[in-house]
Amino acid sequence: REFGLDRGRPIDRYYIEGFLARHAEDIRGRVLEIKDSSFTRKYGGGRVGVSDVLDVEESNRRATIVADLTRADDVPTDTFDCIICTQTLHFIYDISAAVRTLGRILKPGGILLATFPGIGQTGCAKLDEHYCWALSTLAARRLWEEAFPGTNVEIEAPGSGTLVRIH
């Protein structure tokens, strides 16, 4: 019921944090993270010049950008050196539009680090009314390669879900 927090660190966090730690050097310059900046602070350190937080909810006091990823027209194109998008996109029904937005706002040569769940809890009322997608590695690859043609798409599926690095 507590996503494993009542027994220690949840298994998905183990894989997500390992993924981000392996790619910590990518977290630099102007960085965008969804909901809060905890991973930017933890893994970016002094390499981060500007840290932005995007949330759809205006009530999030940590958010420097309030926008819906499916139609974030007010977020300038080619803005971010790195985008960290963990455990978010599966809640967005128009996932393709959200991924296209991420592609638009990422600077040329920028890095996008994204994760999707695979073995985490989904059977609770808190998530059930918002959870839209469970992606196979094939679906994730097609989604990202379509939105980021000509870029290097790396997909890992260590058992916790899908880890994506675009560069």
mmCIF file of C-alpha atoms in Angstrom:
data_model
loop_
_atom_site.group_PDB
_atom_site.id
_atom_site.type_symbol
_atom_site.label_atom_id
_atom_site.label_comp_id
_atom_site.label_asym_id
_atom_site.label_seq_id
_atom_site.Cartn_x
_atom_site.Cartn_y
_atom_site.Cartn_z
ATOM 1 C CA ARG A 1 0.000 0.000 0.000
ATOM 2 C CA GLU A 2 2.941 2.396 0.551
ATOM 3 C CA PHE A 3 4.813 1.502 -2.679
ATOM 4 C CA GLY A 4 7.428 -0.345 -0.599
ATOM 5 C CA LEU A 5 8.367 2.700 1.477
ATOM 6 C CA ASP A 6 7.207 0.880 4.624
ATOM 7 C CA ARG A 7 9.876 -1.794 3.987
ATOM 8 C CA GLY A 8 12.798 0.360 2.840
ATOM 9 C CA ARG A 9 13.602 1.766 -0.580
ATOM 10 C CA PRO A 10 11.132 0.726 -3.299
ATOM 11 C CA ILE A 11 12.689 -1.456 -6.007
ATOM 12 C CA ASP A 12 11.825 0.996 -8.782
ATOM 13 C CA ARG A 13 13.764 3.744 -6.954
ATOM 14 C CA TYR A 14 16.813 1.466 -6.817
ATOM 15 C CA TYR A 15 16.851 1.194 -10.623
ATOM 16 C CA ILE A 16 15.858 4.833 -11.282
ATOM 17 C CA GLU A 17 18.527 6.202 -8.968
ATOM 18 C CA GLY A 18 21.150 3.843 -10.414
ATOM 19 C CA PHE A 19 20.229 5.015 -13.925
ATOM 20 C CA LEU A 20 20.506 8.677 -12.934
ATOM 21 C CA ALA A 21 23.769 8.079 -11.065
ATOM 22 C CA ARG A 22 25.281 6.415 -14.167
ATOM 23 C CA HIS A 23 24.270 9.432 -16.244
ATOM 24 C CA ALA A 24 24.952 12.148 -13.655
ATOM 25 C CA GLU A 25 27.420 13.883 -15.995
ATOM 26 C CA ASP A 26 24.489 14.498 -18.381
ATOM 27 C CA ILE A 27 22.676 16.557 -15.735
ATOM 28 C CA ARG A 28 24.182 19.967 -16.451
ATOM 29 C CA GLY A 29 23.434 23.467 -17.685
ATOM 30 C CA ARG A 30 19.776 24.390 -17.656
ATOM 31 C CA VAL A 31 17.856 21.387 -16.327
ATOM 32 C CA LEU A 32 14.117 20.724 -16.280
ATOM 33 C CA GLU A 33 12.586 18.204 -13.905
ATOM 34 C CA ILE A 34 8.939 17.311 -13.375
ATOM 35 C CA LYS A 35 7.192 18.031 -10.027
ATOM 36 C CA ASP A 36 10.323 18.844 -8.000
ATOM 37 C CA SER A 37 14.085 19.184 -8.419
ATOM 38 C CA SER A 38 15.286 16.443 -6.073
ATOM 39 C CA PHE A 39 17.104 14.401 -8.730
ATOM 40 C CA THR A 40 18.583 17.544 -10.312
ATOM 41 C CA ARG A 41 20.036 18.547 -6.940
ATOM 42 C CA LYS A 42 21.183 15.032 -6.023
ATOM 43 C CA TYR A 43 22.860 14.115 -9.314
ATOM 44 C CA GLY A 44 23.560 17.453 -11.031
ATOM 45 C CA GLY A 45 25.454 19.275 -8.320
ATOM 46 C CA GLY A 46 27.615 22.156 -9.507
ATOM 47 C CA ARG A 47 27.103 21.257 -13.181
ATOM 48 C CA VAL A 48 23.588 22.725 -13.044
ATOM 49 C CA GLY A 49 23.389 26.431 -13.872
ATOM 50 C CA VAL A 50 19.595 26.797 -13.792
ATOM 51 C CA SER A 51 17.116 24.324 -12.331
ATOM 52 C CA ASP A 52 13.496 24.535 -13.478
ATOM 53 C CA VAL A 53 10.538 22.506 -12.259
ATOM 54 C CA LEU A 54 7.501 21.873 -14.447
ATOM 55 C CA ASP A 55 4.121 20.899 -13.029
ATOM 56 C CA VAL A 56 0.594 21.001 -14.367
ATOM 57 C CA GLU A 57 -0.640 22.049 -10.901
ATOM 58 C CA GLU A 58 -0.470 25.744 -10.062
ATOM 59 C CA SER A 59 -0.489 24.846 -6.360
ATOM 60 C CA ASN A 60 3.040 23.377 -6.585
ATOM 61 C CA ARG A 61 5.185 26.079 -4.988
ATOM 62 C CA ARG A 62 8.349 24.427 -6.321
ATOM 63 C CA ALA A 63 7.187 24.797 -9.940
ATOM 64 C CA THR A 64 8.936 27.502 -11.930
ATOM 65 C CA ILE A 65 6.900 26.519 -15.010
ATOM 66 C CA VAL A 66 3.201 25.651 -14.843
ATOM 67 C CA ALA A 67 2.212 23.818 -18.013
ATOM 68 C CA ASP A 68 0.614 20.705 -19.418
ATOM 69 C CA LEU A 69 3.258 18.756 -21.345
ATOM 70 C CA THR A 70 0.761 17.937 -24.101
ATOM 71 C CA ARG A 71 0.348 21.604 -25.009
ATOM 72 C CA ALA A 72 3.083 23.619 -23.305
ATOM 73 C CA ASP A 73 3.128 26.372 -25.927
ATOM 74 C CA ASP A 74 4.472 28.944 -23.461
ATOM 75 C CA VAL A 75 7.614 26.916 -22.806
ATOM 76 C CA PRO A 76 10.237 28.160 -25.265
ATOM 77 C CA THR A 77 11.706 25.839 -27.899
ATOM 78 C CA ASP A 78 15.338 24.633 -27.521
ATOM 79 C CA THR A 79 15.603 25.721 -23.877
ATOM 80 C CA PHE A 80 16.948 22.853 -21.777
ATOM 81 C CA ASP A 81 20.331 21.138 -21.790
ATOM 82 C CA CYS A 82 18.877 18.244 -19.809
ATOM 83 C CA ILE A 83 15.352 17.072 -18.990
ATOM 84 C CA ILE A 84 14.681 14.567 -16.215
ATOM 85 C CA CYS A 85 11.259 12.990 -16.640
ATOM 86 C CA THR A 86 10.847 10.120 -14.197
ATOM 87 C CA GLN A 87 7.666 8.101 -13.650
ATOM 88 C CA THR A 88 5.475 10.759 -15.292
ATOM 89 C CA LEU A 89 4.509 10.059 -18.884
ATOM 90 C CA HIS A 90 2.370 6.992 -18.132
ATOM 91 C CA PHE A 91 -0.115 9.348 -16.422
ATOM 92 C CA ILE A 92 -0.583 11.446 -19.582
ATOM 93 C CA TYR A 93 -3.219 10.131 -21.983
ATOM 94 C CA ASP A 94 -1.793 11.957 -25.028
ATOM 95 C CA ILE A 95 1.675 10.578 -24.387
ATOM 96 C CA SER A 96 2.832 11.234 -27.960
ATOM 97 C CA ALA A 97 2.068 14.956 -27.639
ATOM 98 C CA ALA A 98 3.940 15.098 -24.337
ATOM 99 C CA VAL A 99 6.991 13.385 -25.837
ATOM 100 C CA ARG A 100 6.914 15.754 -28.830
ATOM 101 C CA THR A 101 6.859 18.699 -26.394
ATOM 102 C CA LEU A 102 9.901 17.286 -24.600
ATOM 103 C CA GLY A 103 11.645 17.043 -27.963
ATOM 104 C CA ARG A 104 10.745 20.632 -28.824
ATOM 105 C CA ILE A 105 11.958 22.156 -25.553
ATOM 106 C CA LEU A 106 15.202 20.140 -25.380
ATOM 107 C CA LYS A 107 18.164 21.981 -26.911
ATOM 108 C CA PRO A 108 19.879 20.389 -29.895
ATOM 109 C CA GLY A 109 22.544 18.146 -28.394
ATOM 110 C CA GLY A 110 20.689 18.043 -25.080
ATOM 111 C CA ILE A 111 20.042 14.938 -22.999
ATOM 112 C CA LEU A 112 16.686 13.567 -21.915
ATOM 113 C CA LEU A 113 16.534 11.013 -19.090
ATOM 114 C CA ALA A 114 13.131 9.362 -18.704
ATOM 115 C CA THR A 115 11.667 6.385 -16.874
ATOM 116 C CA PHE A 116 8.434 4.388 -17.046
ATOM 117 C CA PRO A 117 7.240 1.935 -14.402
ATOM 118 C CA GLY A 118 7.207 -1.783 -14.915
ATOM 119 C CA ILE A 119 6.960 -3.603 -11.587
ATOM 120 C CA GLY A 120 5.586 -0.889 -9.326
ATOM 121 C CA GLN A 121 2.209 -0.879 -7.662
ATOM 122 C CA THR A 122 -0.722 0.261 -9.808
ATOM 123 C CA GLY A 123 -3.709 -1.277 -8.066
ATOM 124 C CA CYS A 124 -4.677 1.539 -5.743
ATOM 125 C CA ALA A 125 -7.366 4.176 -5.988
ATOM 126 C CA LYS A 126 -4.824 7.004 -5.831
ATOM 127 C CA LEU A 127 -3.223 5.868 -9.108
ATOM 128 C CA ASP A 128 -5.979 3.951 -10.874
ATOM 129 C CA GLU A 129 -7.905 7.043 -11.874
ATOM 130 C CA HIS A 130 -4.805 8.582 -13.515
ATOM 131 C CA TYR A 131 -2.681 5.674 -14.797
ATOM 132 C CA CYS A 132 -2.983 5.543 -18.612
ATOM 133 C CA TRP A 133 -0.121 3.472 -20.036
ATOM 134 C CA ALA A 134 2.166 0.535 -19.424
ATOM 135 C CA LEU A 135 4.803 0.497 -22.170
ATOM 136 C CA SER A 136 6.823 -2.401 -23.476
ATOM 137 C CA THR A 137 10.397 -1.648 -24.531
ATOM 138 C CA LEU A 138 9.278 -1.885 -28.169
ATOM 139 C CA ALA A 139 6.512 0.694 -27.624
ATOM 140 C CA ALA A 140 8.887 2.972 -25.720
ATOM 141 C CA ARG A 141 11.507 2.750 -28.481
ATOM 142 C CA ARG A 142 8.970 3.557 -31.208
ATOM 143 C CA LEU A 143 7.520 6.445 -29.191
ATOM 144 C CA TRP A 144 10.917 8.056 -28.604
ATOM 145 C CA GLU A 145 12.402 7.378 -32.037
ATOM 146 C CA GLU A 146 9.338 8.908 -33.702
ATOM 147 C CA ALA A 147 9.601 12.084 -31.619
ATOM 148 C CA PHE A 148 13.417 12.280 -31.763
ATOM 149 C CA PRO A 149 14.368 11.206 -35.312
ATOM 150 C CA GLY A 150 18.079 11.091 -35.983
ATOM 151 C CA THR A 151 19.066 11.011 -32.323
ATOM 152 C CA ASN A 152 20.586 8.279 -30.237
ATOM 153 C CA VAL A 153 17.833 6.494 -28.265
ATOM 154 C CA GLU A 154 19.066 4.127 -25.553
ATOM 155 C CA ILE A 155 16.474 1.880 -23.903
ATOM 156 C CA GLU A 156 17.121 -0.273 -20.837
ATOM 157 C CA ALA A 157 14.604 -2.584 -19.182
ATOM 158 C CA PRO A 158 16.248 -3.875 -15.998
ATOM 159 C CA GLY A 159 13.049 -5.311 -14.526
ATOM 160 C CA SER A 160 11.853 -2.171 -12.792
ATOM 161 C CA GLY A 161 10.434 -0.643 -15.929
ATOM 162 C CA THR A 162 11.925 1.176 -18.858
ATOM 163 C CA LEU A 163 14.823 3.627 -18.672
ATOM 164 C CA VAL A 164 15.354 5.945 -21.640
ATOM 165 C CA ARG A 165 18.341 8.157 -22.502
ATOM 166 C CA ILE A 166 18.083 10.398 -25.574
ATOM 167 C CA HIS A 167 21.220 12.153 -26.783
#
